[in-house]
Coordinates of C-alpha atoms in Angstrom, one line a residue:
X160 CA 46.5 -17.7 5.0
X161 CA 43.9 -20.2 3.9
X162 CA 41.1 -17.6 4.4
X163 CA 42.7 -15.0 2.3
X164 CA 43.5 -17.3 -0.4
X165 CA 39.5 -18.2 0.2
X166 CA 38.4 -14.5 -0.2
X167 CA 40.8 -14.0 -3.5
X168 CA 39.2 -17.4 -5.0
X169 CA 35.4 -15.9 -3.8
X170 CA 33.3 -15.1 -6.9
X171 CA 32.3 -12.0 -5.8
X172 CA 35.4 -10.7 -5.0
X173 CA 36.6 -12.0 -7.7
X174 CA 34.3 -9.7 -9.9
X175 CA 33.9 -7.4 -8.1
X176 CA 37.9 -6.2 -8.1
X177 CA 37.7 -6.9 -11.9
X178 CA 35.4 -4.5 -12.6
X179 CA 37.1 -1.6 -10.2
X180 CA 40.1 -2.5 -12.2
X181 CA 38.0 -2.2 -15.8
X182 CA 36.8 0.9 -14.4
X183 CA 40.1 2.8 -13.3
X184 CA 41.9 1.2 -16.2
X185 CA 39.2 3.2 -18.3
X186 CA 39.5 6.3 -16.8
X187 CA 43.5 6.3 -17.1
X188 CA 43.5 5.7 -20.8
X189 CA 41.3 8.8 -21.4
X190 CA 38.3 6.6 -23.0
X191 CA 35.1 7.9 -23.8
X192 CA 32.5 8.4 -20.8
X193 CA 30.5 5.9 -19.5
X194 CA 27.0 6.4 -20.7
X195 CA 25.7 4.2 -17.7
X196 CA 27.7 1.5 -15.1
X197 CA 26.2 -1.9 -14.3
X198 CA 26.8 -3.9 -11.6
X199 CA 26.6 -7.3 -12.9
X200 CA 24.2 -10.3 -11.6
X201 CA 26.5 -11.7 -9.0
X202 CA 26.3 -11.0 -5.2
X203 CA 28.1 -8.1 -3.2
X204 CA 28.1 -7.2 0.3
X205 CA 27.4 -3.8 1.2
X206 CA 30.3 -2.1 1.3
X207 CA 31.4 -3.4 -1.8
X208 CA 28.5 -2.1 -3.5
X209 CA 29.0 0.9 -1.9
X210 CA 32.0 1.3 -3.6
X211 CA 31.1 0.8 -6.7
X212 CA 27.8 2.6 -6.9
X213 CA 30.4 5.8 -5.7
X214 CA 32.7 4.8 -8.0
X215 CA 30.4 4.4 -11.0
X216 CA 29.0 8.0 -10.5
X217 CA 32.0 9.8 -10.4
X218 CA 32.4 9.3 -14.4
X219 CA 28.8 8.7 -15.9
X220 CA 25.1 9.8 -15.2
X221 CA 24.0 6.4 -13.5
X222 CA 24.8 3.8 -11.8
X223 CA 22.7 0.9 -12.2
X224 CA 22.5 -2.4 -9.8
X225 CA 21.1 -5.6 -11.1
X226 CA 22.7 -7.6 -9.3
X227 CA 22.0 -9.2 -5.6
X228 CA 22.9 -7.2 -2.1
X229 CA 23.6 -9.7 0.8
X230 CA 22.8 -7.5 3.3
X231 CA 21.5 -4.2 4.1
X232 CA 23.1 -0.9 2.2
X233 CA 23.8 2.3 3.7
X234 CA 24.8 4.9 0.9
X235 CA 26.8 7.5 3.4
X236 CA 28.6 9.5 0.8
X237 CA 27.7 12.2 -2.0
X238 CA 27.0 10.4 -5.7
X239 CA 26.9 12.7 -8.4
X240 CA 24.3 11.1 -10.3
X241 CA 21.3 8.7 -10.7
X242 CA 21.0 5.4 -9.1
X243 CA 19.1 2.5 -10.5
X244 CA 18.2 -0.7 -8.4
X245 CA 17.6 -3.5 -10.9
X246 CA 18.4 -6.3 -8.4
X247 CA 17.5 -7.2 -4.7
X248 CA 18.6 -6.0 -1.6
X249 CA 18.2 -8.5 1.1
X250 CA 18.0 -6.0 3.9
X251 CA 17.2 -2.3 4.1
X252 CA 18.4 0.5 2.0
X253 CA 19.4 3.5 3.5
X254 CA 20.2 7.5 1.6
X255 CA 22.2 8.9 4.3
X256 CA 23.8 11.3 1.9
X257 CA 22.7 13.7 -1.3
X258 CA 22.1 11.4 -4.7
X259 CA 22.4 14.2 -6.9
X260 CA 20.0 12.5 -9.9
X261 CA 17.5 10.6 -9.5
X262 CA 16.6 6.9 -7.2
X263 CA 15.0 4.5 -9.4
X264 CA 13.8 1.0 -7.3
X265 CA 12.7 -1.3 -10.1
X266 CA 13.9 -4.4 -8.1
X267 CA 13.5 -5.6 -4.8
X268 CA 14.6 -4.6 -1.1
X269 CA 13.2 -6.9 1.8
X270 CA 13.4 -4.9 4.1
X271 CA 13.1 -0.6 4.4
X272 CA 14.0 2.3 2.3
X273 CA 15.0 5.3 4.3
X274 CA 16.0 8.5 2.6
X275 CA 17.1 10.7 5.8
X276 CA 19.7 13.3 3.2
X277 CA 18.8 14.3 -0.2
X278 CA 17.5 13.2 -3.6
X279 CA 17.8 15.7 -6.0
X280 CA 15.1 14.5 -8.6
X281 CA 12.2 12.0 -8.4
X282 CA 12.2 8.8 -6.4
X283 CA 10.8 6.0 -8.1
X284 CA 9.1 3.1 -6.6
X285 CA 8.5 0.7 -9.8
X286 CA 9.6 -2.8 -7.5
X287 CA 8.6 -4.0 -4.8
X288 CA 9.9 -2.8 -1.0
X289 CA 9.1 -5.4 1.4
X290 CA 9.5 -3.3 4.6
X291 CA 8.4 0.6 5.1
X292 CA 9.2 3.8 3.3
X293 CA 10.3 6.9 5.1
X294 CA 11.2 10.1 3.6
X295 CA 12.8 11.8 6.6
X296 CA 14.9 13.9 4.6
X297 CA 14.0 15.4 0.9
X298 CA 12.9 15.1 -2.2
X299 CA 13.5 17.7 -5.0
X300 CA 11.2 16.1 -7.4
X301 CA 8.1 13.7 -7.4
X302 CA 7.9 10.2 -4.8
X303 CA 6.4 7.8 -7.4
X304 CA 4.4 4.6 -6.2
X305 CA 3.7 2.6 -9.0
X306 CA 5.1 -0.8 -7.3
X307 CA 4.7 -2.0 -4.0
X308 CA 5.4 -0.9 -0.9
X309 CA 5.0 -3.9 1.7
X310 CA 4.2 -2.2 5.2
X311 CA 3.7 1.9 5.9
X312 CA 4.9 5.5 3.8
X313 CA 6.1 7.9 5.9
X314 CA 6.7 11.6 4.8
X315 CA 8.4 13.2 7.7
X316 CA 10.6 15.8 5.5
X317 CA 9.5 17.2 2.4
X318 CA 8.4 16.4 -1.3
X319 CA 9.4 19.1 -4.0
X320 CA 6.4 18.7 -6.2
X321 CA 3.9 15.7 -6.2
X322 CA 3.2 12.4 -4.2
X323 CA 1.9 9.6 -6.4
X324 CA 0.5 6.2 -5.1
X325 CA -0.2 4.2 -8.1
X326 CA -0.9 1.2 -7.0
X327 CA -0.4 -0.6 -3.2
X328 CA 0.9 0.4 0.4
X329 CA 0.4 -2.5 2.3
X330 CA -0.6 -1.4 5.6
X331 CA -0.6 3.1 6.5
X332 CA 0.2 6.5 4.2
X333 CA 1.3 9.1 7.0
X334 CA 2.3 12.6 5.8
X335 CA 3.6 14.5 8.7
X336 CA 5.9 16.4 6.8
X337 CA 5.7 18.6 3.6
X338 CA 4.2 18.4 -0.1
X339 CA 5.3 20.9 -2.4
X340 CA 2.6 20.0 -4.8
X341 CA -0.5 17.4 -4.9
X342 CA -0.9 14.2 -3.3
X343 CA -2.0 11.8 -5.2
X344 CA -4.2 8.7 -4.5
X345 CA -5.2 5.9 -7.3
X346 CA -3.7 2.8 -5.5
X347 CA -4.2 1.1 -2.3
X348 CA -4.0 2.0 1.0
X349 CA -4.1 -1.4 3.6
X350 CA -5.5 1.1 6.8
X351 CA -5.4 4.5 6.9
X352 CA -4.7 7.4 5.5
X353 CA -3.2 10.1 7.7
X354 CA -2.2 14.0 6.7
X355 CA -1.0 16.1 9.1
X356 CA 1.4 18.1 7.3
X357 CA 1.0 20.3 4.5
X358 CA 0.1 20.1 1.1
X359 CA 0.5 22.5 -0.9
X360 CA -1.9 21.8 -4.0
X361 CA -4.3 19.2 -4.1
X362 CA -5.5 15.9 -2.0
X363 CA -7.0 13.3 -4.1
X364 CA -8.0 10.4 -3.3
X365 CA -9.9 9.2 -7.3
X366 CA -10.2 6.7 -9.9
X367 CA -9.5 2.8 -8.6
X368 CA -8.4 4.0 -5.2
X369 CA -8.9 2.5 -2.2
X370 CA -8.5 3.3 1.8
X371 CA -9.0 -0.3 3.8
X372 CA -10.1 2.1 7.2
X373 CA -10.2 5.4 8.0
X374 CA -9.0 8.5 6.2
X375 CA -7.9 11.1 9.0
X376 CA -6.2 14.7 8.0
X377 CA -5.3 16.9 10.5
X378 CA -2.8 19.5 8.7
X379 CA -3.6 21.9 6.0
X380 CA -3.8 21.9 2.0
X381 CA -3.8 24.8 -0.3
X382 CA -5.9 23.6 -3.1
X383 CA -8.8 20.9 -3.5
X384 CA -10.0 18.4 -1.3
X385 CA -11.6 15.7 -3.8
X386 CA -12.3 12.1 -2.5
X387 CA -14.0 9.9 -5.1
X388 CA -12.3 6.6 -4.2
X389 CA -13.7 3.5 -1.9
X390 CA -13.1 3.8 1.9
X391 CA -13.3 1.0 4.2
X392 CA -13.9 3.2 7.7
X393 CA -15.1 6.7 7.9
X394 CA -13.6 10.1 7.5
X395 CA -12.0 12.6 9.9
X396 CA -11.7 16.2 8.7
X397 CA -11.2 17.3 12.3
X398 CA -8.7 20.6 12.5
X399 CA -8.0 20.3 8.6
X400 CA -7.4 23.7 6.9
X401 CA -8.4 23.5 3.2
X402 CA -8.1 26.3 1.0
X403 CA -9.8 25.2 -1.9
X404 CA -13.0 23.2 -2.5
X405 CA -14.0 19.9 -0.8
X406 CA -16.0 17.1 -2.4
X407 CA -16.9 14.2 -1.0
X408 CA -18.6 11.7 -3.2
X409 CA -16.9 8.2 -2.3
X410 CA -18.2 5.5 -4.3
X411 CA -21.2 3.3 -3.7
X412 CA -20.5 0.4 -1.1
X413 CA -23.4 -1.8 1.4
X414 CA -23.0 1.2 4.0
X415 CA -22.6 4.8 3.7
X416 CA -19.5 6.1 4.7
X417 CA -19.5 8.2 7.8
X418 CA -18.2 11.5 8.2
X419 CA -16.9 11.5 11.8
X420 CA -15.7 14.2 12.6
X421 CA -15.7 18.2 11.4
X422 CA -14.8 19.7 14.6
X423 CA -12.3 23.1 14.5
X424 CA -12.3 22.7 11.0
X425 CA -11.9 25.8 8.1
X426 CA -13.2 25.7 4.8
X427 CA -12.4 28.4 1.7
X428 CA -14.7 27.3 -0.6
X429 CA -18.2 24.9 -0.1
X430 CA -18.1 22.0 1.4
X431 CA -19.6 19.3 -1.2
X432 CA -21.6 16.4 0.6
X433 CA -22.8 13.6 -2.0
X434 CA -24.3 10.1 -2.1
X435 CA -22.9 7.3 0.4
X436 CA -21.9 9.8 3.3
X437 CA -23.6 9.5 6.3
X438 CA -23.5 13.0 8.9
X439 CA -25.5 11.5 11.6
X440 CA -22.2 10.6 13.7
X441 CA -20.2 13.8 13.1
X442 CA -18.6 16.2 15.6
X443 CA -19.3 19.3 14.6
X444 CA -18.2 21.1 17.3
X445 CA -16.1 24.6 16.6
X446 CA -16.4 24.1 13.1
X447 CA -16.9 28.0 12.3
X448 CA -17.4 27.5 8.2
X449 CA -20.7 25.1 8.9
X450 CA -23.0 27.8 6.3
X451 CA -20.5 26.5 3.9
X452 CA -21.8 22.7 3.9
X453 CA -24.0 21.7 0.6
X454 CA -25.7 18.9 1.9
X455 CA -26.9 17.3 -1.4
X456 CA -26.3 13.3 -0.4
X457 CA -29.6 10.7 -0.5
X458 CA -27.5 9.1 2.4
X459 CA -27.4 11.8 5.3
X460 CA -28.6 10.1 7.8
X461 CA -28.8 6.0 8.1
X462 CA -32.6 4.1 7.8
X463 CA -34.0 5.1 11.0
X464 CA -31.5 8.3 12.3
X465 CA -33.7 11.1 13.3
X466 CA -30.1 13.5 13.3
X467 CA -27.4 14.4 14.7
X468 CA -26.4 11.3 17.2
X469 CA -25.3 12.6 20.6
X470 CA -22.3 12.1 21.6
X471 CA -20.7 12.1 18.1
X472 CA -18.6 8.9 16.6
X473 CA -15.7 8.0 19.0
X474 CA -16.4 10.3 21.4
X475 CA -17.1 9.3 25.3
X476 CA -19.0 12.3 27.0
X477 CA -22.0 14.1 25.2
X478 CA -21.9 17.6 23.7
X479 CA -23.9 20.1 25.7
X480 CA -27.2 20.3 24.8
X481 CA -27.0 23.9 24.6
X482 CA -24.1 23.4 21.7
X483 CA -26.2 20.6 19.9
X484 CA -29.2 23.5 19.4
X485 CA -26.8 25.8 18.0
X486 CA -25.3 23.3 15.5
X487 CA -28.3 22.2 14.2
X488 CA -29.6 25.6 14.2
X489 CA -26.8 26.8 12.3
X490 CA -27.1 23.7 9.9
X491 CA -30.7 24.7 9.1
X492 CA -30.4 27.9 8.7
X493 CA -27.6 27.0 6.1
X494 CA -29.5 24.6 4.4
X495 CA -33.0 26.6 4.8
X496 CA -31.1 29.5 2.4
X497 CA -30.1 26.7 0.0
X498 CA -33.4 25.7 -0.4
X499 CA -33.1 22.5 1.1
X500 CA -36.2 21.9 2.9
X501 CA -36.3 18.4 3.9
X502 CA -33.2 18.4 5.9
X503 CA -33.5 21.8 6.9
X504 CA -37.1 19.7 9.0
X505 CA -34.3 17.7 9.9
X506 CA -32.2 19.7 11.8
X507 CA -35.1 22.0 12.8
X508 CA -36.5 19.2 14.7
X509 CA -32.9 18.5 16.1
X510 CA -33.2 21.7 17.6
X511 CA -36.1 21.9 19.4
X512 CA -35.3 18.7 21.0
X513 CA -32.2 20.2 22.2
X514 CA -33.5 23.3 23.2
X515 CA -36.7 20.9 24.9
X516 CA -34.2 19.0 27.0
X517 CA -32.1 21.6 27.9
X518 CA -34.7 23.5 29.5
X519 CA -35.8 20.8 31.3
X520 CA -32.4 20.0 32.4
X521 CA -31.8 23.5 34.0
X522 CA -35.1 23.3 35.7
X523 CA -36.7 26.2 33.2
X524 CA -40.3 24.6 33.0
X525 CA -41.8 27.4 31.6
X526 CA -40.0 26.9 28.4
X527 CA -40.2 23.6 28.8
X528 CA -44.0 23.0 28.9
X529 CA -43.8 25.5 25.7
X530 CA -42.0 22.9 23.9
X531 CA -43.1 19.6 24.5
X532 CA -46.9 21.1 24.1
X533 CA -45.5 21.9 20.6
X534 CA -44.0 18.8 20.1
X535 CA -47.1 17.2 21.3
X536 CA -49.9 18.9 19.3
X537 CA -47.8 19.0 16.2
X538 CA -44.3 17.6 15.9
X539 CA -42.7 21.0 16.3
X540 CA -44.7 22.2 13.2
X541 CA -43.7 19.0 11.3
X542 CA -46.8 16.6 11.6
X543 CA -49.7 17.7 10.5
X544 CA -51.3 14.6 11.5
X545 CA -50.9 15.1 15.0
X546 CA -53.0 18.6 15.3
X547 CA -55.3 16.5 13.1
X548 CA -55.7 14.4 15.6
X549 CA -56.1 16.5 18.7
X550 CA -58.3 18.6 16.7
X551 CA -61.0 15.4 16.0
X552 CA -60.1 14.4 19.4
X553 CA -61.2 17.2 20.7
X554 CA -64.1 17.9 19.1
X555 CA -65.4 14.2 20.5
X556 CA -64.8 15.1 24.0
X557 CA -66.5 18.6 23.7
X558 CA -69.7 17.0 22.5
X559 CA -69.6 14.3 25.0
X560 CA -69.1 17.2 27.5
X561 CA -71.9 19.2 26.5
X562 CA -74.3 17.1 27.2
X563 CA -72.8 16.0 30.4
X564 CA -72.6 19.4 31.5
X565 CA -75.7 20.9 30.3
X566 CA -78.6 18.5 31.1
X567 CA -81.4 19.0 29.4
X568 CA -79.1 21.5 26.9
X569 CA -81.2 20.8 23.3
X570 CA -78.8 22.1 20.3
X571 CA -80.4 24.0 17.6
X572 CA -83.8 24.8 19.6
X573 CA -86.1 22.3 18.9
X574 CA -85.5 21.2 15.7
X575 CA -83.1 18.4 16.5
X576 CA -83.8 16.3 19.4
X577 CA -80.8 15.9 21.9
X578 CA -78.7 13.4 20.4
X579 CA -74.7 12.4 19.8
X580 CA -75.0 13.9 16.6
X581 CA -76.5 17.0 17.4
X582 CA -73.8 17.7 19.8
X583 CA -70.9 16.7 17.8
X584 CA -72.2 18.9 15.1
X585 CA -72.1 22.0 18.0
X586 CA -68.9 21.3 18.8
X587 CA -67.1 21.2 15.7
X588 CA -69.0 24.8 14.7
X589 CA -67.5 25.7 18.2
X590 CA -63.9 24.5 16.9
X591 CA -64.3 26.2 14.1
X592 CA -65.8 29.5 15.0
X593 CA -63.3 32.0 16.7
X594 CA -66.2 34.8 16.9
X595 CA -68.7 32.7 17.4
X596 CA -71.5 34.0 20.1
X597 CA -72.0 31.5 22.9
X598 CA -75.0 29.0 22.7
X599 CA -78.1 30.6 24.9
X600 CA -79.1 27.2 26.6
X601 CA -75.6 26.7 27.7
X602 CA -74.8 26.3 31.4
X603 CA -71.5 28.5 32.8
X604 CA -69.2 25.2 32.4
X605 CA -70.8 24.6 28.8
X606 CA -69.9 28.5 28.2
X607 CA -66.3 28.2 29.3
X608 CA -65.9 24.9 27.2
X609 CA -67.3 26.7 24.2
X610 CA -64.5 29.6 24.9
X611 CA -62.1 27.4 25.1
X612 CA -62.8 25.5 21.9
X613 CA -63.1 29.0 19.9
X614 CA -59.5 29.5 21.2
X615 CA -57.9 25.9 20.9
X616 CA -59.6 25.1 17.4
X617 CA -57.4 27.5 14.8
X618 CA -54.7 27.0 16.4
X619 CA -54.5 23.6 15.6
X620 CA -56.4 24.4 12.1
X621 CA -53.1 26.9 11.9
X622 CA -50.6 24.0 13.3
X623 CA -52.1 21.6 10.6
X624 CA -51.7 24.4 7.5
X625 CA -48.3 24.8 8.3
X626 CA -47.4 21.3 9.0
X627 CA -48.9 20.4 5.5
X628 CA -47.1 23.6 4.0
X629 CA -44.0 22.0 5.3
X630 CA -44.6 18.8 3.7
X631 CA -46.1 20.5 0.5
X632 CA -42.7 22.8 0.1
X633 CA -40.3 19.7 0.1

């Protein structure tokens, strides 16, 4: 008896039944509609509140709570209309069944919000909600983040139209589920940021925003891919489908951001590659849409990278070589059509290394010498410097070999004395003359030199020309 007589004499029950009995006493009389129902600063547990959010609903547009929730709140049945949370729930709040309006969180809830049924218009994240947020079921409208969301967003079901994040998710943004609209990004994101549903307009991550790690999508969106905002780790495009443009242009931070990973990838429109992203750790294995990269950045590869880094970022075993010379072929010719010379050298010489050390590896030494003699006389084509110097080189060894050879061989009859300069001055009109007829006084080993230098010397006159071309054309 003494415990009843306590629960009559409780505050909260106390005003709580006075208001019910307000509230039905209004309705019998007839009175004019509620234009909204408050739930007054005192503190209910759940199933009280319950009650009177149901209640409240059934004869206005909204209910609204300002005052305090003990414990969590499960909301299993239908309410007709719009829900406001002014006050604090001390546990987790839970939409197990259709709000017909919308949810507006302008207070507080400790711990989760989970909406596994059905919120007819916009949910509205204006407070602060300590735990995680999981849309598991749906929401007809927009998901609005302009408070705070203390640990992870979760979109397992589906958004009607747009995903905004204002301001802060404390820790990960997940959408596994479905966005009928854009997605939205001007906040902050603690970790990552992790799409592998679908969107069905445009990702953007703009303005103020920032990602504390890495941005991964996986799923597919139908519009533009724009990513403007700050990121703390790199970014994964790997399997992404995106229909419309993609720019990435994060802004400027003490490293570049790296673009990991590419790999199976499909691109509608070009890909834009700006300042502060880095491509010298990226997988870009199966990407089929690689002549749709504009590779326009100042920060491609890091101080130091020569290319592509083999294997990729976060990847254990190697790409085949084979593969690696096919990438970067592909990425020069892409970049060779745009115009884009200097990178183009880059991924030329990317190439021929691959193709260099694949030979090699299969045991194929007759393409093998080929190559590393090119890469040794000039660079692959790239360093004119080096056929410079195998072409001076050269013609020193020749004149120290003609008078070795030839004893007694006087140059230029016998108007110059034998001397080192008389023979240097034969050998470099030997480098330079293809047709030239061989010297009378010359030996057989002095002739064969001289043939040989007639061959050897335009070729690396030739090696040097386009080397500088190369240079000249950037």
């Amino acid at each position: 008896m003494r415990s009843c007589v306590g629960d009559r004499r409780d505050p909260a029950v106390v005003e709580a039944r006075r208001w019910m009995a307000e509230l039905i006493l209004q309705v019998r009389r007839g009175e004019q509609e509620l234009e909204s129902t408050t739930l007054n600063d005192v503190v209910y547990g759940a199933s009280t509140a319950r009650a009177l959010i149901s209640a409240a609903t059934r004869h206005s547009d909204e209910a609204e709570l300002s005052g305090e929730i003990g414990d969590s709140l499960s909301l299993t049945r239908r309410i007709s209309g719009s829900v406001k949370l002014r006050g604090r729930v001390r546990g987790s709040l839970s939409v197990r069944a259709p709000i017909m309006g919308d949810l507006f969180v302008n207070g507080e809830i400790d711990g989760d919000l989970t909406v596994s049924d059905v919120v007819i218009g916009t949910l509205y994240v204006r407070g602060k909600i300590g735990g995680s947020l999981r849309v598991a079921g749906e929401i007809g409208s927009h998901l609005s983040v302009s408070g705070e969301v203390g640990r992870n967003l979760r979109i397992d079901g589906k958004i009607g139209r747009d995903l905004l994040v204002l301001e802060k998710v404390g820790i990960d943004l997940v959408v596994d589920g479905e966005v009928g609209r854009h997605v939205s990004v001007t906040g902050e994101i603690g970790r990552h940021l992790f799409v592998a549903g679908t969107i069905s307009g445009n990702l953007g991550v703009a303005g103020e925003a920032s990602i504390g790690s890495d941005l991964m999508l996986r799923g597919r969106v139908a519009g533009d891919l724009l990513l403007y905002g700050r990121f703390g780790g790199s970014i994964d495009l790997t399997e992404i489908v995106c229909a419309g443009r993609t720019i990435l242009a994060p802004r400027e931070r003490e490293e570049p951001v790296k673009l990991a990973s590419v790999r199976s990838a499909r691109f509608g429109d070009e890909v834009f590659v700006g300042d502060n992203v880095s491509i010298a750790f990226c997988d870009f294995r199966q990407c089929s849409d690689l002549d749709r990269l504009l590779l326009v950045g100042a920060h491609l590869f890091p101080s130091g990278a020569r290319g592509l880094r083999n294997p990729p970022e976060g990847e254990q075993e190697p790409v085949s070589l084979r593969e690696m010379a096919t990438i970067n072929r592909q990425l020069r010719t892409n970049l060779e059509g745009r115009g884009n010379r200097p990178n183009a050298a880059i991924f030329y010489r990317g190439e021929m290394d691959a193709r260099r050390r694949a030979a090699h590896s299969e045991r194929q030494w007759g393409e093998w010498s080929i190559l590393a003699a090119y890469r040794a006389m000039s660079g692959y084509g790239l360093r004119a410097w080096r056929a410079v110097a195998w072409f001076v080189a050269l013609v020193v060894i020749g004149s120290w070999l003609y008078s070795t050879t030839n004893p007694g061989f006087q140059p230029y009859a016998a108007r110059n004395p034998l001397n080192f300069a008389a023979t240097l001055q034969f050998s470099l009109e030997s480098m330079l003359g293809l047709l030239r007829s061989p010297g009378d006084q010359l030996g057989v080993a002095g002739r064969w030199l001289q043939i040989a230098q007639r061959i050897v010397g335009p070729i690396f006159i030739t090696l040097a020309g386009l080397a500088i071309r190369e240079r000249v054309a950037r």
